PDB file of C-alpha atoms in Angstrom:
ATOM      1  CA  UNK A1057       8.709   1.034  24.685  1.00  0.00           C
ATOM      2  CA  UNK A1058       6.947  -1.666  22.630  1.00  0.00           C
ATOM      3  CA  UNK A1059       8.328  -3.389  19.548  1.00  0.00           C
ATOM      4  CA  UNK A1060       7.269  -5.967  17.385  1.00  0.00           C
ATOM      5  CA  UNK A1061       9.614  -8.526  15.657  1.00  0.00           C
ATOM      6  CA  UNK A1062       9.416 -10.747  12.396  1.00  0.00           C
ATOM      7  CA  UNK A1063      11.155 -13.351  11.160  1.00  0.00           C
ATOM      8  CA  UNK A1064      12.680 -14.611   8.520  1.00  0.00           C
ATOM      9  CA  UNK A1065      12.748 -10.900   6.773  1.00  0.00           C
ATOM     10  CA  UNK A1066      12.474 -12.626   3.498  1.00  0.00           C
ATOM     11  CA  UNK A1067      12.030 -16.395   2.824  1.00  0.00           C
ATOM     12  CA  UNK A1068      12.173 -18.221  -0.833  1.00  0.00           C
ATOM     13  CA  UNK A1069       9.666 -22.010  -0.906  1.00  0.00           C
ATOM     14  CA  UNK A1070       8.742 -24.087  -3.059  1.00  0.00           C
ATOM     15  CA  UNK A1071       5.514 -24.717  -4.328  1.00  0.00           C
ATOM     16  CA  UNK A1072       3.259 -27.220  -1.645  1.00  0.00           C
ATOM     17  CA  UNK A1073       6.379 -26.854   0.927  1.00  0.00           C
ATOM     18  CA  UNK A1074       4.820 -25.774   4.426  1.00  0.00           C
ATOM     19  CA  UNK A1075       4.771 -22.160   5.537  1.00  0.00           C
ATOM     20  CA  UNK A1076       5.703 -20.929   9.253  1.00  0.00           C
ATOM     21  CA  UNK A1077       6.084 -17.122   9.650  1.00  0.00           C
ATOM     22  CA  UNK A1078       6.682 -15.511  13.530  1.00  0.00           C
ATOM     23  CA  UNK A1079       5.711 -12.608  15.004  1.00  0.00           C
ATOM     24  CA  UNK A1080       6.608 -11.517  18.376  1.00  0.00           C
ATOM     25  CA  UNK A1081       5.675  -8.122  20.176  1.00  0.00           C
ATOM     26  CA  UNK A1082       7.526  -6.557  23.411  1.00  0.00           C
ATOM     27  CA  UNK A1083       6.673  -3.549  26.244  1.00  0.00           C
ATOM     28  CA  UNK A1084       2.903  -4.604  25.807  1.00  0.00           C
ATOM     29  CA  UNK A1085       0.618  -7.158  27.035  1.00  0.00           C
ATOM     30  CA  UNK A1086      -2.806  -8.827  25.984  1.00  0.00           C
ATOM     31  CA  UNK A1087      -2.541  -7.014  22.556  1.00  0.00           C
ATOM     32  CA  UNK A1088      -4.436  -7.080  20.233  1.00  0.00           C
ATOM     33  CA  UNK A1089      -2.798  -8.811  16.858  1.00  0.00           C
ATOM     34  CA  UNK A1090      -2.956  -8.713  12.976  1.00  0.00           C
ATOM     35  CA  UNK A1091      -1.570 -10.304  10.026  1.00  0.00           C
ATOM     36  CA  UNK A1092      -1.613  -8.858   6.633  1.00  0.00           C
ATOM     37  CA  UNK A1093      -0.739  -9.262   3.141  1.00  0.00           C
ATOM     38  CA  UNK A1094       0.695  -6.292   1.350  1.00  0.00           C
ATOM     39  CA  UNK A1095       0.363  -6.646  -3.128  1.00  0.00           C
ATOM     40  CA  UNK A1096       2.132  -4.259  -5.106  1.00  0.00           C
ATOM     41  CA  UNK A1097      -0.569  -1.441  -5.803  1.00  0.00           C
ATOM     42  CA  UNK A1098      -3.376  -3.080  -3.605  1.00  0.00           C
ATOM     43  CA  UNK A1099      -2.621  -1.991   0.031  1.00  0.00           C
ATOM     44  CA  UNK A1100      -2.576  -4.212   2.394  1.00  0.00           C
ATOM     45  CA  UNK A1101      -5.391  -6.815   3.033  1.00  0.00           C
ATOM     46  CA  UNK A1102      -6.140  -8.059   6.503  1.00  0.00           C
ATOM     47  CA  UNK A1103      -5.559 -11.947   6.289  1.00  0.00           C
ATOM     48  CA  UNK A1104      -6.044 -12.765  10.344  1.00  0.00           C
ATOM     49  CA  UNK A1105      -6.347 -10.814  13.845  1.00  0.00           C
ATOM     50  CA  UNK A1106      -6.515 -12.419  17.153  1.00  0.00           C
ATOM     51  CA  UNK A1107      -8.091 -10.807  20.807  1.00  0.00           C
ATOM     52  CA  UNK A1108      -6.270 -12.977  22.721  1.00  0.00           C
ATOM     53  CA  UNK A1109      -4.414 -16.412  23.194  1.00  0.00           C
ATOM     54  CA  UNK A1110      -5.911 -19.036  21.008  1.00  0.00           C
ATOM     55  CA  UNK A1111      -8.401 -16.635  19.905  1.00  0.00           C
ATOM     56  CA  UNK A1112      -8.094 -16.049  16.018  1.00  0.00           C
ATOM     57  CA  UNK A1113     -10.866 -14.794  13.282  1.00  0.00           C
ATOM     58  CA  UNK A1114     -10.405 -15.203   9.772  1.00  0.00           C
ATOM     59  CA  UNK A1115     -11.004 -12.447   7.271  1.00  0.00           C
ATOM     60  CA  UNK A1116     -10.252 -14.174   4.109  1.00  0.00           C
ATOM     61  CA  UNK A1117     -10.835 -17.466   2.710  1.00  0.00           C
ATOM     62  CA  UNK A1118      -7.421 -18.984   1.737  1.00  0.00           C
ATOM     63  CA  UNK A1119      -4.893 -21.819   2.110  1.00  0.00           C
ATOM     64  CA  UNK A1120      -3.096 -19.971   5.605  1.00  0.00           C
ATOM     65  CA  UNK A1121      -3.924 -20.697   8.927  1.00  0.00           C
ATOM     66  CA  UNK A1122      -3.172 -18.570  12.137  1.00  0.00           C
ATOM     67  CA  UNK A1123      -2.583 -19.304  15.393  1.00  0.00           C
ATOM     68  CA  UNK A1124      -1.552 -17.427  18.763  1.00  0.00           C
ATOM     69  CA  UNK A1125      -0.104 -19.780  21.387  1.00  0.00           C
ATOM     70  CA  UNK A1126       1.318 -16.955  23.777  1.00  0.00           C
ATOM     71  CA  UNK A1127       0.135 -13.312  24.167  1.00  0.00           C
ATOM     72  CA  UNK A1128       2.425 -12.052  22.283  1.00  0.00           C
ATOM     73  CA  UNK A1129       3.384 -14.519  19.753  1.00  0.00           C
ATOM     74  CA  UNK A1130       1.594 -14.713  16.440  1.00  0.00           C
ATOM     75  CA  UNK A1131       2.370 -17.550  13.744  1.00  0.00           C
ATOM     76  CA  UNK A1132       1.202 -17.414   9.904  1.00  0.00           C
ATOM     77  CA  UNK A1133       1.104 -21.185   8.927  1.00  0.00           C
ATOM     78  CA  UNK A1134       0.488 -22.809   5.767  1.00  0.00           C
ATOM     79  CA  UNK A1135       0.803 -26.608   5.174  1.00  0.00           C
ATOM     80  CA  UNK A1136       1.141 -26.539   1.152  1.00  0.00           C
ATOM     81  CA  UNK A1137       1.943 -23.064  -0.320  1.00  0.00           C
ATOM     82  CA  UNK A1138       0.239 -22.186  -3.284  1.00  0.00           C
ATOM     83  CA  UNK A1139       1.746 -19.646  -5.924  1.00  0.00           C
ATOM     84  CA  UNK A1140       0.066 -17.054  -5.210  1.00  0.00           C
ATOM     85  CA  UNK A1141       0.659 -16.886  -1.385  1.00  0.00           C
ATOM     86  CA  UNK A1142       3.955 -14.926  -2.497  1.00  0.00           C
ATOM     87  CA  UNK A1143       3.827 -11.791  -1.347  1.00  0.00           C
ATOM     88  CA  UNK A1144       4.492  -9.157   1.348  1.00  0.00           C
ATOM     89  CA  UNK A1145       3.198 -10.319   4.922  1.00  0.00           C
ATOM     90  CA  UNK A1146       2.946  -7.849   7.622  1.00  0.00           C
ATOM     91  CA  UNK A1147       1.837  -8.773  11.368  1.00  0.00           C
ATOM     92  CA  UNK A1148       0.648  -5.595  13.599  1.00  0.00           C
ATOM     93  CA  UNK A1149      -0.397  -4.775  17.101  1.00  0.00           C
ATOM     94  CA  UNK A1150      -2.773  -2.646  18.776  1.00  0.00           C
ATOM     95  CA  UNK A1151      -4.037  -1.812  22.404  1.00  0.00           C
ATOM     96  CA  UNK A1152      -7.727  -2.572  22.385  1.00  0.00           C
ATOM     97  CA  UNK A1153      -8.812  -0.817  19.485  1.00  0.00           C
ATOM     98  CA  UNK A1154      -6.548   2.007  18.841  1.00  0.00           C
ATOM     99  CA  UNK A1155      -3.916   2.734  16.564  1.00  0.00           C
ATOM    100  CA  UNK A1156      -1.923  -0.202  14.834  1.00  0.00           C
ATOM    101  CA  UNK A1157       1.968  -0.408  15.048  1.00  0.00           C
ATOM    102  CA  UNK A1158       3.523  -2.665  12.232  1.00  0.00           C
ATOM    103  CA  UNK A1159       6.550  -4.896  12.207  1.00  0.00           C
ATOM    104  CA  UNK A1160       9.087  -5.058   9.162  1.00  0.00           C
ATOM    105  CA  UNK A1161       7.201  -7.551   7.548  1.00  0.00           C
ATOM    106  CA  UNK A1162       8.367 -10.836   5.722  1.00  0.00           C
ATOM    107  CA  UNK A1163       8.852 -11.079   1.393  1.00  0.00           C
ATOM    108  CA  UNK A1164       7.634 -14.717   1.008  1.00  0.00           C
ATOM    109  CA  UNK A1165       8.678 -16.093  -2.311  1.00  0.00           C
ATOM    110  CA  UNK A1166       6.618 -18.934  -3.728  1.00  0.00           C
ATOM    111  CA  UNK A1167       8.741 -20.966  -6.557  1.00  0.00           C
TER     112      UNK A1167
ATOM    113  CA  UNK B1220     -17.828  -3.459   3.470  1.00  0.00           C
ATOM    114  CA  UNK B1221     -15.608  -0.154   4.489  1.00  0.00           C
ATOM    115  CA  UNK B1222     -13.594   1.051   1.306  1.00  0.00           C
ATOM    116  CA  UNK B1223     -11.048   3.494   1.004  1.00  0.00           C
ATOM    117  CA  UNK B1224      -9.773   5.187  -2.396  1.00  0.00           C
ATOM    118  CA  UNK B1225      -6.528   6.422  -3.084  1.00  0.00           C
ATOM    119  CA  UNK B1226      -7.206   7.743  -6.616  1.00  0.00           C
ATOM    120  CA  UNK B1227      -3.508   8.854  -6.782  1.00  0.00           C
ATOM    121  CA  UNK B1228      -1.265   5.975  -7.587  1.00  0.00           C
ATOM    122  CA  UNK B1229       1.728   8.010  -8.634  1.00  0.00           C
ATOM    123  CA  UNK B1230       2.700  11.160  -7.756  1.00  0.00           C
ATOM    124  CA  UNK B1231       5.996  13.199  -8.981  1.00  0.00           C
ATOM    125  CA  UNK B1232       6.422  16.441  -7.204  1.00  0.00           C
ATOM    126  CA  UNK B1233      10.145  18.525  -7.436  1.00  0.00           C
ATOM    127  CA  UNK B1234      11.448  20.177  -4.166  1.00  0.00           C
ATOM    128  CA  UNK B1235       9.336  22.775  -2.446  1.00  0.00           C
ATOM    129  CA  UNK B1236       6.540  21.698  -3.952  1.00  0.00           C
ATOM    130  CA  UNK B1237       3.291  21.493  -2.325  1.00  0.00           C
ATOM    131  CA  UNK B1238       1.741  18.145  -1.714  1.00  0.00           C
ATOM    132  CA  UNK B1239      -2.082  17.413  -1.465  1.00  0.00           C
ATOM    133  CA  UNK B1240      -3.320  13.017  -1.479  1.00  0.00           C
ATOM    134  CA  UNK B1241      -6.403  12.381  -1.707  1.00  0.00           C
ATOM    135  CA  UNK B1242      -7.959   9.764   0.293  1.00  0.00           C
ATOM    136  CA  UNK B1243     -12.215   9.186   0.169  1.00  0.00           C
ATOM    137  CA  UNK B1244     -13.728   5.954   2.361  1.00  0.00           C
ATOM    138  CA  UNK B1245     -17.336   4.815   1.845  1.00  0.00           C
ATOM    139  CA  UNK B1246     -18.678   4.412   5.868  1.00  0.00           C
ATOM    140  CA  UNK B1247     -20.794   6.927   6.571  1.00  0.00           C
ATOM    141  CA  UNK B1248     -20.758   6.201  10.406  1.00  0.00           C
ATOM    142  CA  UNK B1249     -17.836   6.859  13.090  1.00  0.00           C
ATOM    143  CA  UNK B1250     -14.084   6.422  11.971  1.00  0.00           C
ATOM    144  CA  UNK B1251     -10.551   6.619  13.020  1.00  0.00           C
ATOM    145  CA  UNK B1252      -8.742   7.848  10.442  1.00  0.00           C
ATOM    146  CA  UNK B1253      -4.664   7.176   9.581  1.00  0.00           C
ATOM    147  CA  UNK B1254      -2.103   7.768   7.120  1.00  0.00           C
ATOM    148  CA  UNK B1255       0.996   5.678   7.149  1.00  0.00           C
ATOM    149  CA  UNK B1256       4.416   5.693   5.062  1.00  0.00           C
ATOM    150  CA  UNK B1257       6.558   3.370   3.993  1.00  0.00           C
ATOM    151  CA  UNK B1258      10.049   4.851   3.170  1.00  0.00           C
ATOM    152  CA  UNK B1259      12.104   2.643   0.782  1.00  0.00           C
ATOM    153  CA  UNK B1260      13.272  -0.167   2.839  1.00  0.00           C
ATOM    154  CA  UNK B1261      11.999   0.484   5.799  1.00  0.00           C
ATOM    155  CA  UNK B1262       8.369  -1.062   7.467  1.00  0.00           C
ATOM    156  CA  UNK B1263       5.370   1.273   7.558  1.00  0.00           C
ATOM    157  CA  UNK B1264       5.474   3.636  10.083  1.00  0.00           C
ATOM    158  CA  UNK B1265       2.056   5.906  11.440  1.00  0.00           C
ATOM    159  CA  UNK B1266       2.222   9.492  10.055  1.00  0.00           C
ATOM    160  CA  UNK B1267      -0.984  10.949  11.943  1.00  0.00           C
ATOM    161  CA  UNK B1268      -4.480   9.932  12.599  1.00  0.00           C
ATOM    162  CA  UNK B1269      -7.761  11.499  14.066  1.00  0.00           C
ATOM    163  CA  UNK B1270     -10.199   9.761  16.424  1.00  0.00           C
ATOM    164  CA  UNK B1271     -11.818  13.173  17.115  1.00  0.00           C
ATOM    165  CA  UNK B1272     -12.105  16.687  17.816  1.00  0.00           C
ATOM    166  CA  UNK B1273     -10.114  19.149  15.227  1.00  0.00           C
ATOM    167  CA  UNK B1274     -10.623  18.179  11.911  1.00  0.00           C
ATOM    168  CA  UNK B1275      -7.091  19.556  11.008  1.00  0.00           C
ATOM    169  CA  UNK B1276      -4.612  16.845  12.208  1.00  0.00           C
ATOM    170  CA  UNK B1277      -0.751  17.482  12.559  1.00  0.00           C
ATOM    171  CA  UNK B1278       1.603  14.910  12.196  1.00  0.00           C
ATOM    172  CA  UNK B1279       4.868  14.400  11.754  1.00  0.00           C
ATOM    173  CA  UNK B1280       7.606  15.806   9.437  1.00  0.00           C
ATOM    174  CA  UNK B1281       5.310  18.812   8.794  1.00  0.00           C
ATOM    175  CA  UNK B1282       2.180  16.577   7.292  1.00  0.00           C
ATOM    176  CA  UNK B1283      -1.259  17.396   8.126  1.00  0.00           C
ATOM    177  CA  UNK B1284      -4.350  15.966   7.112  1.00  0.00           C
ATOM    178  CA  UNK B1285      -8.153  17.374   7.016  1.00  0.00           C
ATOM    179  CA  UNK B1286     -11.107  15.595   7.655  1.00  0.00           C
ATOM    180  CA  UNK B1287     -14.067  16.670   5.956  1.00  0.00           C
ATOM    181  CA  UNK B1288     -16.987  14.536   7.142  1.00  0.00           C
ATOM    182  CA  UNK B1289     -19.312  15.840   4.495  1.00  0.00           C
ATOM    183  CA  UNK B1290     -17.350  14.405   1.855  1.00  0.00           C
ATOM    184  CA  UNK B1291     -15.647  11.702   3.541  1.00  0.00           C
ATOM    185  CA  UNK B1292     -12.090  12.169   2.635  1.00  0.00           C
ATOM    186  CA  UNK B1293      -9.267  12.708   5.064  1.00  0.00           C
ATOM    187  CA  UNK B1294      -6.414  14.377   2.725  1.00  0.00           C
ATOM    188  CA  UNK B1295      -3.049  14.840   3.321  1.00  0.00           C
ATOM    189  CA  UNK B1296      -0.994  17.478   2.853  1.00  0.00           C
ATOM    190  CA  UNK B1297       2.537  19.266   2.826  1.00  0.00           C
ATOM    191  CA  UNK B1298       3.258  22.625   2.313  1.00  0.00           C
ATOM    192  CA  UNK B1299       7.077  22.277   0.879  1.00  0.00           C
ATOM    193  CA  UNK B1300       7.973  18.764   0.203  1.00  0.00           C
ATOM    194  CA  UNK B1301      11.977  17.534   0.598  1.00  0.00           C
ATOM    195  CA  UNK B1302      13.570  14.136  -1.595  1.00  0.00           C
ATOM    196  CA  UNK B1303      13.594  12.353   1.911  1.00  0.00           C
ATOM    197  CA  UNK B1304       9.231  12.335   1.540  1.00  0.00           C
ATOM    198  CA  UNK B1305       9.863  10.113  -1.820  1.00  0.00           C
ATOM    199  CA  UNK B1306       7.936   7.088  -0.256  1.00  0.00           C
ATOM    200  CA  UNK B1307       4.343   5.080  -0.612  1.00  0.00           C
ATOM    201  CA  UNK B1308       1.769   6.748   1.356  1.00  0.00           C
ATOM    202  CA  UNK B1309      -1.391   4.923   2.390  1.00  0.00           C
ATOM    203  CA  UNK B1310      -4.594   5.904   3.783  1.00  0.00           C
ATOM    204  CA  UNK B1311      -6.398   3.566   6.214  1.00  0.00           C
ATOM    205  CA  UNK B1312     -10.105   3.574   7.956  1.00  0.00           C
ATOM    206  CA  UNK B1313     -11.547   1.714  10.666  1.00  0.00           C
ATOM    207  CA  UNK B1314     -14.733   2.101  11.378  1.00  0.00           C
ATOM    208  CA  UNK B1315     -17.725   0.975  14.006  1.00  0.00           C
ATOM    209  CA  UNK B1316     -19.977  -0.717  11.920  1.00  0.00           C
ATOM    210  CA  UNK B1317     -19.716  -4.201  13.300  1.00  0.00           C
ATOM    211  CA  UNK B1318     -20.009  -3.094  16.910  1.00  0.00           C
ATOM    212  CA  UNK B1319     -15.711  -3.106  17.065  1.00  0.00           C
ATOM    213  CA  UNK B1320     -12.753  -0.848  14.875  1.00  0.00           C
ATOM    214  CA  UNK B1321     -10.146  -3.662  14.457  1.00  0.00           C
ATOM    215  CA  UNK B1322     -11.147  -4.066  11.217  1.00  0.00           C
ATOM    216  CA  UNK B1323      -8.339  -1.744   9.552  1.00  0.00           C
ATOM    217  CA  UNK B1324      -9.107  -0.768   6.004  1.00  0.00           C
ATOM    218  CA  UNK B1325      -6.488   0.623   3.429  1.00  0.00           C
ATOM    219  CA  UNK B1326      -6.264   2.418   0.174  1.00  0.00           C
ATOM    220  CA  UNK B1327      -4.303   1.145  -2.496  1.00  0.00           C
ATOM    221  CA  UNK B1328      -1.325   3.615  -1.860  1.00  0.00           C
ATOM    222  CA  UNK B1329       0.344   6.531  -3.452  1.00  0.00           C
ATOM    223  CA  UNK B1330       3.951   5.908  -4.699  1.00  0.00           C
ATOM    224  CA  UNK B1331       5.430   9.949  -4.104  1.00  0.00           C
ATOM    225  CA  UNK B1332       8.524  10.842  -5.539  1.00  0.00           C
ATOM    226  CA  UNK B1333      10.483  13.607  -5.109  1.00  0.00           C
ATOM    227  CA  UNK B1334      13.043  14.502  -7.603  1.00  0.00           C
ATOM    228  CA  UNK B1335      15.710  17.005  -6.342  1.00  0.00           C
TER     229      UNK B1335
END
């Protein structure tokens, strides 16, 4: 069966200190791969999703960066975190274009 | 763009209850349709979707949802809610309007508690 890991679960910076979240999925190959941003009482906001390896499209303008240097690896990056990055950050996978499977997510904390 | 409204942002229900969430999107076009949860704690987990055929979609735990094209919402629903439902519910849309569905739209969420 698949599964999809994310680490750190929760992760405290400070203000313009650099940013690396992971995401790794298992069981599956050549998914199809998402990050999010959950906000208390907005949902969750597609930040990134990627096709393939080195393939990434951006969905929102903002100071994080995404990259996928193995199938099934997915990074967040940021290289000076900004206030209001904190937040809830969710990475997902999918088979082509059916249903998305979510990992346990990351609570960033921006000081 | 795709949006999706959640109009419910908190909902308090007692045991036995019956529970009905709204959820409305904007496309007009062909969608896939989902609700997840999130229970307390834990990461957000698919409750049921519909890609096609029966409007009436079963799901898990005894949720179902309806899709009613003509008004574009996709409600959920629960006959007899327990306390172990209290959780954030979200309603999500893709849709085919740029030629692909990964673009994944949610609602905004309804906190549901359940008091026993």
């Amino acid at each position: 069966s698949q599964t999809i890991h994310q680490w750190p679960a929760t992760l405290v910076q400070p203000v313009g200190s650099p940013l690396s979240l992971e995401c790794t999925v298992e069981g599956t190959s050549n998914p199809n791969l998402y990050w999010y941003r959950q906000a208390a009482g907005r949902g969750l906001q597609l930040l990134f999703y990627s096709v393939g390896i080195g393939q990434i499209s951006s969905e929102v303008p903002q100071n994080l960066s995404a990259s996928r240097p193995q199938d099934r690896q997915f990074i967040l990056s940021s290289k000076k975190l900004l206030l209001s990055d904190s937040g809830f950050y969710l990475c997902a996978w999918s088979v082509f274009e059916d249903t998305q499977y979510f990992g346990p997510g990351t609570r960033l904390t921006v000081l | 763009a795709q949006s999706v409204s959640q109009h419910n942002h908190h909902v308090i229900l007692s045991e036995a209850a019956s529970l009905e969430l709204g959820c409305n999107y904007s496309y007009g076009g062909t969608v896939n349709l989902f609700w997840y949860v999130q229970y307390p704690g834990q990461h957000l987990q698919l409750l049921l979707k519909y890609f096609s055929g029966d409007p009436l979609v079963k799901g898990i735990k005894g949720f179902e949802a309806e899709f009613i094209k003509s008004k574009f919402s996709f409600n959920l629903r629960k006959p007899s809610v327990q306390w172990s439902d209290t959780a954030e519910y979200f309603c999500a849309v893709n849709d085919f309007s740029s030629g692909s569905a990964r673009q994944l739209t949610f609602g905004s969420g309804t906190q549901l508690t359940v008091l026993p």
